[in-house]
Amino acid sequence: MTRPPVNALTVDVEDFFHVQAFADVIPRSAWDGLPRRVEQNTERLLELCDRAHVAGTFFTLGWVAERHPALVRRIVAAGHELASHGFAHQLVHAQTPVEFRADIVAARRLLEDTGGVAVTGYRAPTFSLGPRAPWAGGILADAGYRYSSSVYPVRHDLYGQPDASRVPYRHAGTDLWEFPMTTLRVFSRNLPCSGGGWFRLLPYPLYRLLLRRCNAARGAAALFYTHPWEIDPDQPRVAGAGRLARFRHYNNLAKTLPRLERLLSDFAWDRMDRVYAALLASAAPAA
């Protein structure tokens, strides 16, 4: 019997007011005046991982690290991989190349100085790395990153590249690996199978079945992601947000933590840098 692959567990360490769905009603200038819940919620995820004896990759905003340096150190001390979610949660394609470089360099420098470990992984806010910013891969590689997990091969109004590769690949002309979010191919469409809102929307047995089919179909690791705010049903409700944004953000928040407990028990999990160690160690093809 073939042993199931070890999947990659990831957390995007950001607060409820950072999400793109609320960007039109929460200006950046208001962030520091809002109640920060990211530390307590990330602590709960760290406790969950500890109980399950699971390590993961925590893609952490520089904005969060700057205000919660002790949290960054606790992530590292618990044996997790510290990675970058950029500094200010800005869409990649909404920045100039100069602005993007400044953002990812500042985030990496702060995370490394705070955590005392090398930071080589990156995830773009709202999976915004793609054809609208073709220069981004080269800048990430030049800045010292070894991999990105910023492409979601699905169709979505806020993100997604349905025609993107569903398997790991190197960005053209660089040594930078891209590890796309996991999808299941059904009737010529890519179904999202990487967690996030879909994990909260679908009944857990159905999500578990889809993830098992992803593992079986590809014989390779799947990628899962969540956010600290997704386990926080008591977070403030954002005034002025649209109906769809409210549904996406608040749906089934009270169910997320129990579902995560089952997920960590039902599958094998590890950090991205270990799950993809063989690829990351492979030499780039000759030019």
PDB file of C-alpha atoms in Angstrom:
ATOM      1  CA  MET A   1       0.000   0.000   0.000  1.00  0.00           C
ATOM      2  CA  THR A   2       1.378   3.393  -1.038  1.00  0.00           C
ATOM      3  CA  ARG A   3       2.050   5.668   1.883  1.00  0.00           C
ATOM      4  CA  PRO A   4       0.139   8.994   1.639  1.00  0.00           C
ATOM      5  CA  PRO A   5       2.372  12.014   1.027  1.00  0.00           C
ATOM      6  CA  VAL A   6       3.224  14.506   3.732  1.00  0.00           C
ATOM      7  CA  ASN A   7       1.329  17.713   3.021  1.00  0.00           C
ATOM      8  CA  ALA A   8       2.419  21.303   3.681  1.00  0.00           C
ATOM      9  CA  LEU A   9       0.643  23.212   6.445  1.00  0.00           C
ATOM     10  CA  THR A  10       0.801  26.996   6.140  1.00  0.00           C
ATOM     11  CA  VAL A  11      -0.548  29.974   8.079  1.00  0.00           C
ATOM     12  CA  ASP A  12      -0.795  33.512   6.726  1.00  0.00           C
ATOM     13  CA  VAL A  13      -0.124  35.580   9.852  1.00  0.00           C
ATOM     14  CA  GLU A  14      -2.266  38.674   9.446  1.00  0.00           C
ATOM     15  CA  ASP A  15      -5.147  40.295  11.311  1.00  0.00           C
ATOM     16  CA  PHE A  16      -8.834  40.515  10.389  1.00  0.00           C
ATOM     17  CA  PHE A  17      -8.493  44.071   9.102  1.00  0.00           C
ATOM     18  CA  HIS A  18      -5.701  43.224   6.657  1.00  0.00           C
ATOM     19  CA  VAL A  19      -7.858  41.137   4.310  1.00  0.00           C
ATOM     20  CA  GLN A  20      -8.372  42.372   0.764  1.00  0.00           C
ATOM     21  CA  ALA A  21     -12.149  41.918   1.017  1.00  0.00           C
ATOM     22  CA  PHE A  22     -12.253  44.800   3.525  1.00  0.00           C
ATOM     23  CA  ALA A  23      -9.735  47.037   1.757  1.00  0.00           C
ATOM     24  CA  ASP A  24     -12.464  49.348   0.460  1.00  0.00           C
ATOM     25  CA  VAL A  25     -13.872  50.034   3.939  1.00  0.00           C
ATOM     26  CA  ILE A  26     -10.769  49.881   6.181  1.00  0.00           C
ATOM     27  CA  PRO A  27      -8.048  52.324   5.071  1.00  0.00           C
ATOM     28  CA  ARG A  28      -4.467  51.498   5.970  1.00  0.00           C
ATOM     29  CA  SER A  29      -4.335  54.630   8.067  1.00  0.00           C
ATOM     30  CA  ALA A  30      -6.914  53.038  10.395  1.00  0.00           C
ATOM     31  CA  TRP A  31      -5.026  49.795  11.069  1.00  0.00           C
ATOM     32  CA  ASP A  32      -3.158  50.976  14.150  1.00  0.00           C
ATOM     33  CA  GLY A  33      -6.384  52.181  15.736  1.00  0.00           C
ATOM     34  CA  LEU A  34      -8.124  48.807  15.482  1.00  0.00           C
ATOM     35  CA  PRO A  35      -7.993  46.060  18.109  1.00  0.00           C
ATOM     36  CA  ARG A  36      -5.223  43.622  17.253  1.00  0.00           C
ATOM     37  CA  ARG A  37      -6.221  39.974  17.671  1.00  0.00           C
ATOM     38  CA  VAL A  38      -3.507  38.329  15.592  1.00  0.00           C
ATOM     39  CA  GLU A  39      -1.244  37.437  18.515  1.00  0.00           C
ATOM     40  CA  GLN A  40      -3.829  35.613  20.611  1.00  0.00           C
ATOM     41  CA  ASN A  41      -5.228  33.788  17.589  1.00  0.00           C
ATOM     42  CA  THR A  42      -1.800  32.744  16.324  1.00  0.00           C
ATOM     43  CA  GLU A  43      -1.019  31.477  19.824  1.00  0.00           C
ATOM     44  CA  ARG A  44      -4.077  29.239  19.597  1.00  0.00           C
ATOM     45  CA  LEU A  45      -2.822  27.842  16.293  1.00  0.00           C
ATOM     46  CA  LEU A  46       0.605  27.241  17.825  1.00  0.00           C
ATOM     47  CA  GLU A  47      -1.050  25.355  20.685  1.00  0.00           C
ATOM     48  CA  LEU A  48      -3.054  23.287  18.188  1.00  0.00           C
ATOM     49  CA  CYS A  49       0.096  22.362  16.264  1.00  0.00           C
ATOM     50  CA  ASP A  50       1.864  21.474  19.492  1.00  0.00           C
ATOM     51  CA  ARG A  51      -0.929  19.116  20.551  1.00  0.00           C
ATOM     52  CA  ALA A  52      -0.910  17.486  17.117  1.00  0.00           C
ATOM     53  CA  HIS A  53       2.919  17.309  16.967  1.00  0.00           C
ATOM     54  CA  VAL A  54       2.826  19.132  13.636  1.00  0.00           C
ATOM     55  CA  ALA A  55       5.167  21.791  12.260  1.00  0.00           C
ATOM     56  CA  GLY A  56       4.128  24.263   9.588  1.00  0.00           C
ATOM     57  CA  THR A  57       5.194  27.379   7.719  1.00  0.00           C
ATOM     58  CA  PHE A  58       4.042  30.747   9.057  1.00  0.00           C
ATOM     59  CA  PHE A  59       3.982  33.416   6.334  1.00  0.00           C
ATOM     60  CA  THR A  60       4.174  36.478   8.548  1.00  0.00           C
ATOM     61  CA  LEU A  61       3.471  40.099   7.670  1.00  0.00           C
ATOM     62  CA  GLY A  62       6.256  42.514   8.467  1.00  0.00           C
ATOM     63  CA  TRP A  63       3.555  44.813   9.865  1.00  0.00           C
ATOM     64  CA  VAL A  64       2.661  42.120  12.391  1.00  0.00           C
ATOM     65  CA  ALA A  65       6.289  41.247  13.202  1.00  0.00           C
ATOM     66  CA  GLU A  66       7.073  44.907  13.879  1.00  0.00           C
ATOM     67  CA  ARG A  67       4.297  45.096  16.486  1.00  0.00           C
ATOM     68  CA  HIS A  68       4.526  41.570  17.895  1.00  0.00           C
ATOM     69  CA  PRO A  69       8.200  40.537  17.879  1.00  0.00           C
ATOM     70  CA  ALA A  70       7.699  38.055  20.738  1.00  0.00           C
ATOM     71  CA  LEU A  71       5.157  36.187  18.599  1.00  0.00           C
ATOM     72  CA  VAL A  72       7.721  35.799  15.814  1.00  0.00           C
ATOM     73  CA  ARG A  73      10.204  34.348  18.285  1.00  0.00           C
ATOM     74  CA  ARG A  74       7.579  31.933  19.632  1.00  0.00           C
ATOM     75  CA  ILE A  75       6.831  30.691  16.115  1.00  0.00           C
ATOM     76  CA  VAL A  76      10.515  29.915  15.611  1.00  0.00           C
ATOM     77  CA  ALA A  77      10.978  28.413  19.086  1.00  0.00           C
ATOM     78  CA  ALA A  78       8.092  26.031  18.437  1.00  0.00           C
ATOM     79  CA  GLY A  79       9.923  24.564  15.441  1.00  0.00           C
ATOM     80  CA  HIS A  80       7.949  26.157  12.630  1.00  0.00           C
ATOM     81  CA  GLU A  81       9.349  27.692   9.460  1.00  0.00           C
ATOM     82  CA  LEU A  82       9.278  31.483   9.484  1.00  0.00           C
ATOM     83  CA  ALA A  83       8.455  32.915   6.056  1.00  0.00           C
ATOM     84  CA  SER A  84       7.418  36.261   4.584  1.00  0.00           C
ATOM     85  CA  HIS A  85       3.963  37.556   3.666  1.00  0.00           C
ATOM     86  CA  GLY A  86       5.467  40.870   2.609  1.00  0.00           C
ATOM     87  CA  PHE A  87       5.484  43.915   4.854  1.00  0.00           C
ATOM     88  CA  ALA A  88       2.291  45.887   4.355  1.00  0.00           C
ATOM     89  CA  HIS A  89      -0.148  43.440   2.702  1.00  0.00           C
ATOM     90  CA  GLN A  90      -0.059  45.233  -0.622  1.00  0.00           C
ATOM     91  CA  LEU A  91      -1.055  43.500  -3.830  1.00  0.00           C
ATOM     92  CA  VAL A  92       2.047  42.748  -5.890  1.00  0.00           C
ATOM     93  CA  HIS A  93       0.607  44.154  -9.127  1.00  0.00           C
ATOM     94  CA  ALA A  94      -0.501  47.346  -7.346  1.00  0.00           C
ATOM     95  CA  GLN A  95       3.145  48.213  -6.661  1.00  0.00           C
ATOM     96  CA  THR A  96       5.958  49.344  -8.907  1.00  0.00           C
ATOM     97  CA  PRO A  97       8.993  47.053  -9.082  1.00  0.00           C
ATOM     98  CA  VAL A  98      10.877  49.496  -6.838  1.00  0.00           C
ATOM     99  CA  GLU A  99       8.073  49.510  -4.260  1.00  0.00           C
ATOM    100  CA  PHE A 100       7.769  45.739  -4.352  1.00  0.00           C
ATOM    101  CA  ARG A 101      11.489  45.243  -3.801  1.00  0.00           C
ATOM    102  CA  ALA A 102      11.434  47.630  -0.842  1.00  0.00           C
ATOM    103  CA  ASP A 103       8.452  45.793   0.681  1.00  0.00           C
ATOM    104  CA  ILE A 104       9.869  42.270   0.456  1.00  0.00           C
ATOM    105  CA  VAL A 105      13.391  43.297   1.481  1.00  0.00           C
ATOM    106  CA  ALA A 106      12.104  45.150   4.540  1.00  0.00           C
ATOM    107  CA  ALA A 107       9.895  42.231   5.544  1.00  0.00           C
ATOM    108  CA  ARG A 108      12.669  39.653   5.170  1.00  0.00           C
ATOM    109  CA  ARG A 109      15.204  41.763   7.043  1.00  0.00           C
ATOM    110  CA  LEU A 110      12.817  42.378   9.952  1.00  0.00           C
ATOM    111  CA  LEU A 111      11.734  38.734  10.191  1.00  0.00           C
ATOM    112  CA  GLU A 112      15.314  37.467  10.134  1.00  0.00           C
ATOM    113  CA  ASP A 113      16.497  40.001  12.680  1.00  0.00           C
ATOM    114  CA  THR A 114      13.558  39.230  14.963  1.00  0.00           C
ATOM    115  CA  GLY A 115      13.399  35.465  14.555  1.00  0.00           C
ATOM    116  CA  GLY A 116      17.124  34.796  14.286  1.00  0.00           C
ATOM    117  CA  VAL A 117      16.643  32.408  11.353  1.00  0.00           C
ATOM    118  CA  ALA A 118      16.957  32.613   7.576  1.00  0.00           C
ATOM    119  CA  VAL A 119      13.741  33.498   5.739  1.00  0.00           C
ATOM    120  CA  THR A 120      13.569  32.004   2.251  1.00  0.00           C
ATOM    121  CA  GLY A 121       9.835  31.578   1.560  1.00  0.00           C
ATOM    122  CA  TYR A 122       7.309  34.169   0.387  1.00  0.00           C
ATOM    123  CA  ARG A 123       3.562  34.291  -0.151  1.00  0.00           C
ATOM    124  CA  ALA A 124       2.038  37.276  -1.902  1.00  0.00           C
ATOM    125  CA  PRO A 125      -0.975  38.922  -0.268  1.00  0.00           C
ATOM    126  CA  THR A 126      -4.169  37.671  -1.923  1.00  0.00           C
ATOM    127  CA  PHE A 127      -2.148  35.391  -4.248  1.00  0.00           C
ATOM    128  CA  SER A 128      -1.377  38.469  -6.347  1.00  0.00           C
ATOM    129  CA  LEU A 129       1.829  37.307  -8.027  1.00  0.00           C
ATOM    130  CA  GLY A 130       1.182  36.679 -11.702  1.00  0.00           C
ATOM    131  CA  PRO A 131       1.125  38.017 -15.279  1.00  0.00           C
ATOM    132  CA  ARG A 132       0.288  41.557 -14.129  1.00  0.00           C
ATOM    133  CA  ALA A 133       3.678  41.660 -12.370  1.00  0.00           C
ATOM    134  CA  PRO A 134       6.000  39.524 -14.538  1.00  0.00           C
ATOM    135  CA  TRP A 135       9.052  41.109 -12.896  1.00  0.00           C
ATOM    136  CA  ALA A 136       8.209  39.876  -9.393  1.00  0.00           C
ATOM    137  CA  GLY A 137       9.883  36.461  -9.567  1.00  0.00           C
ATOM    138  CA  GLY A 138      13.228  37.938 -10.522  1.00  0.00           C
ATOM    139  CA  ILE A 139      13.051  40.508  -7.732  1.00  0.00           C
ATOM    140  CA  LEU A 140      12.202  37.820  -5.162  1.00  0.00           C
ATOM    141  CA  ALA A 141      15.140  35.709  -6.301  1.00  0.00           C
ATOM    142  CA  ASP A 142      17.508  38.712  -6.204  1.00  0.00           C
ATOM    143  CA  ALA A 143      16.301  39.533  -2.692  1.00  0.00           C
ATOM    144  CA  GLY A 144      17.315  36.093  -1.413  1.00  0.00           C
ATOM    145  CA  TYR A 145      14.051  34.202  -1.490  1.00  0.00           C
ATOM    146  CA  ARG A 146      14.227  30.578  -2.656  1.00  0.00           C
ATOM    147  CA  TYR A 147      10.548  29.881  -3.154  1.00  0.00           C
ATOM    148  CA  SER A 148       7.144  31.475  -3.467  1.00  0.00           C
ATOM    149  CA  SER A 149       3.686  30.065  -2.780  1.00  0.00           C
ATOM    150  CA  SER A 150       1.682  32.843  -4.354  1.00  0.00           C
ATOM    151  CA  VAL A 151      -0.216  31.364  -7.309  1.00  0.00           C
ATOM    152  CA  TYR A 152      -3.705  29.871  -7.046  1.00  0.00           C
ATOM    153  CA  PRO A 153      -4.763  28.185 -10.318  1.00  0.00           C
ATOM    154  CA  VAL A 154      -8.494  28.933  -9.900  1.00  0.00           C
ATOM    155  CA  ARG A 155     -10.975  31.501 -11.135  1.00  0.00           C
ATOM    156  CA  HIS A 156     -11.996  33.996  -8.444  1.00  0.00           C
ATOM    157  CA  ASP A 157     -13.036  37.636  -8.425  1.00  0.00           C
ATOM    158  CA  LEU A 158     -10.252  38.685  -5.999  1.00  0.00           C
ATOM    159  CA  TYR A 159      -7.416  36.415  -7.147  1.00  0.00           C
ATOM    160  CA  GLY A 160      -6.569  33.363  -9.209  1.00  0.00           C
ATOM    161  CA  GLN A 161      -4.931  32.258 -12.443  1.00  0.00           C
ATOM    162  CA  PRO A 162      -6.980  29.343 -13.799  1.00  0.00           C
ATOM    163  CA  ASP A 163      -4.469  28.638 -16.575  1.00  0.00           C
ATOM    164  CA  ALA A 164      -1.391  28.633 -14.309  1.00  0.00           C
ATOM    165  CA  SER A 165       0.608  25.471 -13.705  1.00  0.00           C
ATOM    166  CA  ARG A 166      -0.835  23.226 -11.007  1.00  0.00           C
ATOM    167  CA  VAL A 167       2.553  21.663 -10.243  1.00  0.00           C
ATOM    168  CA  PRO A 168       5.742  23.277  -8.884  1.00  0.00           C
ATOM    169  CA  TYR A 169       7.839  25.220 -11.380  1.00  0.00           C
ATOM    170  CA  ARG A 170      10.684  27.701 -11.500  1.00  0.00           C
ATOM    171  CA  HIS A 171      10.018  31.291 -12.465  1.00  0.00           C
ATOM    172  CA  ALA A 172      11.529  31.926 -15.878  1.00  0.00           C
ATOM    173  CA  GLY A 173      15.165  32.953 -15.804  1.00  0.00           C
ATOM    174  CA  THR A 174      15.515  32.477 -12.037  1.00  0.00           C
ATOM    175  CA  ASP A 175      16.218  29.840  -9.385  1.00  0.00           C
ATOM    176  CA  LEU A 176      12.970  30.772  -7.615  1.00  0.00           C
ATOM    177  CA  TRP A 177      10.524  27.906  -7.145  1.00  0.00           C
ATOM    178  CA  GLU A 178       6.783  28.491  -7.257  1.00  0.00           C
ATOM    179  CA  PHE A 179       4.645  26.041  -5.286  1.00  0.00           C
ATOM    180  CA  PRO A 180       1.060  26.632  -6.474  1.00  0.00           C
ATOM    181  CA  MET A 181      -1.894  26.192  -4.183  1.00  0.00           C
ATOM    182  CA  THR A 182      -3.551  22.794  -4.487  1.00  0.00           C
ATOM    183  CA  THR A 183      -6.470  22.230  -6.846  1.00  0.00           C
ATOM    184  CA  LEU A 184      -8.412  19.179  -8.024  1.00  0.00           C
ATOM    185  CA  ARG A 185      -9.133  18.907 -11.734  1.00  0.00           C
ATOM    186  CA  VAL A 186     -12.818  18.067 -12.312  1.00  0.00           C
ATOM    187  CA  PHE A 187     -14.634  18.386 -15.654  1.00  0.00           C
ATOM    188  CA  SER A 188     -11.940  20.660 -17.113  1.00  0.00           C
ATOM    189  CA  ARG A 189     -12.063  23.003 -14.130  1.00  0.00           C
ATOM    190  CA  ASN A 190      -9.727  23.467 -11.182  1.00  0.00           C
ATOM    191  CA  LEU A 191     -11.520  23.131  -7.862  1.00  0.00           C
ATOM    192  CA  PRO A 192      -9.847  24.931  -4.923  1.00  0.00           C
ATOM    193  CA  CYS A 193      -8.559  22.441  -2.383  1.00  0.00           C
ATOM    194  CA  SER A 194      -6.065  24.452  -0.322  1.00  0.00           C
ATOM    195  CA  GLY A 195      -8.123  25.557   2.660  1.00  0.00           C
ATOM    196  CA  GLY A 196      -9.052  29.155   3.353  1.00  0.00           C
ATOM    197  CA  GLY A 197     -12.705  30.056   2.875  1.00  0.00           C
ATOM    198  CA  TRP A 198     -13.492  26.821   1.051  1.00  0.00           C
ATOM    199  CA  PHE A 199     -12.395  24.845   4.091  1.00  0.00           C
ATOM    200  CA  ARG A 200     -14.960  26.727   6.169  1.00  0.00           C
ATOM    201  CA  LEU A 201     -17.688  26.561   3.523  1.00  0.00           C
ATOM    202  CA  LEU A 202     -17.622  22.839   2.697  1.00  0.00           C
ATOM    203  CA  PRO A 203     -18.664  20.132   5.175  1.00  0.00           C
ATOM    204  CA  TYR A 204     -15.481  18.673   6.640  1.00  0.00           C
ATOM    205  CA  PRO A 205     -16.059  15.094   5.325  1.00  0.00           C
ATOM    206  CA  LEU A 206     -16.370  16.482   1.788  1.00  0.00           C
ATOM    207  CA  TYR A 207     -13.219  18.576   2.122  1.00  0.00           C
ATOM    208  CA  ARG A 208     -11.327  15.574   3.502  1.00  0.00           C
ATOM    209  CA  LEU A 209     -12.476  13.488   0.519  1.00  0.00           C
ATOM    210  CA  LEU A 210     -11.320  16.157  -1.939  1.00  0.00           C
ATOM    211  CA  LEU A 211      -7.917  16.440  -0.279  1.00  0.00           C
ATOM    212  CA  ARG A 212      -7.473  12.662  -0.333  1.00  0.00           C
ATOM    213  CA  ARG A 213      -8.317  12.681  -4.029  1.00  0.00           C
ATOM    214  CA  CYS A 214      -5.746  15.412  -4.611  1.00  0.00           C
ATOM    215  CA  ASN A 215      -3.095  13.297  -2.910  1.00  0.00           C
ATOM    216  CA  ALA A 216      -4.131  10.192  -4.840  1.00  0.00           C
ATOM    217  CA  ALA A 217      -4.462  11.887  -8.231  1.00  0.00           C
ATOM    218  CA  ARG A 218      -1.060  13.539  -8.137  1.00  0.00           C
ATOM    219  CA  GLY A 219       0.796  11.300  -5.718  1.00  0.00           C
ATOM    220  CA  ALA A 220       2.304  14.477  -4.336  1.00  0.00           C
ATOM    221  CA  ALA A 221       1.987  16.815  -1.393  1.00  0.00           C
ATOM    222  CA  ALA A 222      -0.951  19.177  -1.087  1.00  0.00           C
ATOM    223  CA  LEU A 223      -0.759  22.714   0.268  1.00  0.00           C
ATOM    224  CA  PHE A 224      -3.140  23.956   2.948  1.00  0.00           C
ATOM    225  CA  TYR A 225      -3.458  27.485   4.301  1.00  0.00           C
ATOM    226  CA  THR A 226      -5.410  29.248   7.005  1.00  0.00           C
ATOM    227  CA  HIS A 227      -5.339  32.570   8.861  1.00  0.00           C
ATOM    228  CA  PRO A 228      -5.400  33.333  12.583  1.00  0.00           C
ATOM    229  CA  TRP A 229      -8.637  35.319  12.179  1.00  0.00           C
ATOM    230  CA  GLU A 230     -10.372  32.223  10.767  1.00  0.00           C
ATOM    231  CA  ILE A 231     -10.533  30.653  14.245  1.00  0.00           C
ATOM    232  CA  ASP A 232     -11.914  33.800  15.892  1.00  0.00           C
ATOM    233  CA  PRO A 233     -15.737  34.010  15.872  1.00  0.00           C
ATOM    234  CA  ASP A 234     -15.622  36.884  18.390  1.00  0.00           C
ATOM    235  CA  GLN A 235     -13.664  39.286  16.177  1.00  0.00           C
ATOM    236  CA  PRO A 236     -15.240  42.716  15.535  1.00  0.00           C
ATOM    237  CA  ARG A 237     -17.728  42.976  12.684  1.00  0.00           C
ATOM    238  CA  VAL A 238     -16.585  45.443  10.047  1.00  0.00           C
ATOM    239  CA  ALA A 239     -19.123  48.167   9.326  1.00  0.00           C
ATOM    240  CA  GLY A 240     -19.841  48.942   5.703  1.00  0.00           C
ATOM    241  CA  ALA A 241     -18.540  45.675   4.239  1.00  0.00           C
ATOM    242  CA  GLY A 242     -20.573  44.194   1.411  1.00  0.00           C
ATOM    243  CA  ARG A 243     -22.783  41.143   1.836  1.00  0.00           C
ATOM    244  CA  LEU A 244     -20.453  38.838  -0.109  1.00  0.00           C
ATOM    245  CA  ALA A 245     -17.389  40.045   1.795  1.00  0.00           C
ATOM    246  CA  ARG A 246     -19.179  39.480   5.111  1.00  0.00           C
ATOM    247  CA  PHE A 247     -20.262  35.986   4.105  1.00  0.00           C
ATOM    248  CA  ARG A 248     -16.792  34.991   2.948  1.00  0.00           C
ATOM    249  CA  HIS A 249     -15.105  36.340   6.045  1.00  0.00           C
ATOM    250  CA  TYR A 250     -17.476  35.348   8.834  1.00  0.00           C
ATOM    251  CA  ASN A 251     -18.935  32.064   7.567  1.00  0.00           C
ATOM    252  CA  ASN A 252     -18.370  29.151   9.980  1.00  0.00           C
ATOM    253  CA  LEU A 253     -15.625  30.826  12.009  1.00  0.00           C
ATOM    254  CA  ALA A 254     -16.704  28.894  15.110  1.00  0.00           C
ATOM    255  CA  LYS A 255     -16.201  25.606  13.261  1.00  0.00           C
ATOM    256  CA  THR A 256     -12.697  26.238  11.948  1.00  0.00           C
ATOM    257  CA  LEU A 257     -10.642  25.218  14.974  1.00  0.00           C
ATOM    258  CA  PRO A 258     -12.421  21.861  15.513  1.00  0.00           C
ATOM    259  CA  ARG A 259     -12.089  21.160  11.781  1.00  0.00           C
ATOM    260  CA  LEU A 260      -8.387  21.982  11.902  1.00  0.00           C
ATOM    261  CA  GLU A 261      -7.960  19.533  14.770  1.00  0.00           C
ATOM    262  CA  ARG A 262      -9.492  16.801  12.632  1.00  0.00           C
ATOM    263  CA  LEU A 263      -7.457  17.817   9.594  1.00  0.00           C
ATOM    264  CA  LEU A 264      -4.146  17.608  11.449  1.00  0.00           C
ATOM    265  CA  SER A 265      -5.144  14.155  12.712  1.00  0.00           C
ATOM    266  CA  ASP A 266      -6.400  12.803   9.378  1.00  0.00           C
ATOM    267  CA  PHE A 267      -3.346  13.735   7.270  1.00  0.00           C
ATOM    268  CA  ALA A 268       0.428  14.004   7.655  1.00  0.00           C
ATOM    269  CA  TRP A 269       1.794  17.565   7.742  1.00  0.00           C
ATOM    270  CA  ASP A 270       5.092  19.439   7.826  1.00  0.00           C
ATOM    271  CA  ARG A 271       6.830  22.712   6.981  1.00  0.00           C
ATOM    272  CA  MET A 272       7.123  23.752   3.348  1.00  0.00           C
ATOM    273  CA  ASP A 273      10.918  23.814   3.391  1.00  0.00           C
ATOM    274  CA  ARG A 274      10.926  20.129   4.414  1.00  0.00           C
ATOM    275  CA  VAL A 275       8.019  18.970   2.255  1.00  0.00           C
ATOM    276  CA  TYR A 276       9.722  20.423  -0.831  1.00  0.00           C
ATOM    277  CA  ALA A 277      13.324  19.901   0.302  1.00  0.00           C
ATOM    278  CA  ALA A 278      14.262  17.764  -2.702  1.00  0.00           C
ATOM    279  CA  LEU A 279      13.081  20.360  -5.207  1.00  0.00           C
ATOM    280  CA  LEU A 280      14.661  23.223  -3.300  1.00  0.00           C
ATOM    281  CA  ALA A 281      17.981  21.363  -3.274  1.00  0.00           C
ATOM    282  CA  SER A 282      17.908  20.604  -7.007  1.00  0.00           C
ATOM    283  CA  ALA A 283      20.132  22.588  -9.315  1.00  0.00           C
ATOM    284  CA  ALA A 284      18.639  25.000 -11.787  1.00  0.00           C
ATOM    285  CA  PRO A 285      18.830  23.862 -15.437  1.00  0.00           C
ATOM    286  CA  ALA A 286      21.633  25.313 -17.480  1.00  0.00           C
ATOM    287  CA  ALA A 287      20.716  28.448 -19.407  1.00  0.00           C
TER     288      ALA A 287
END
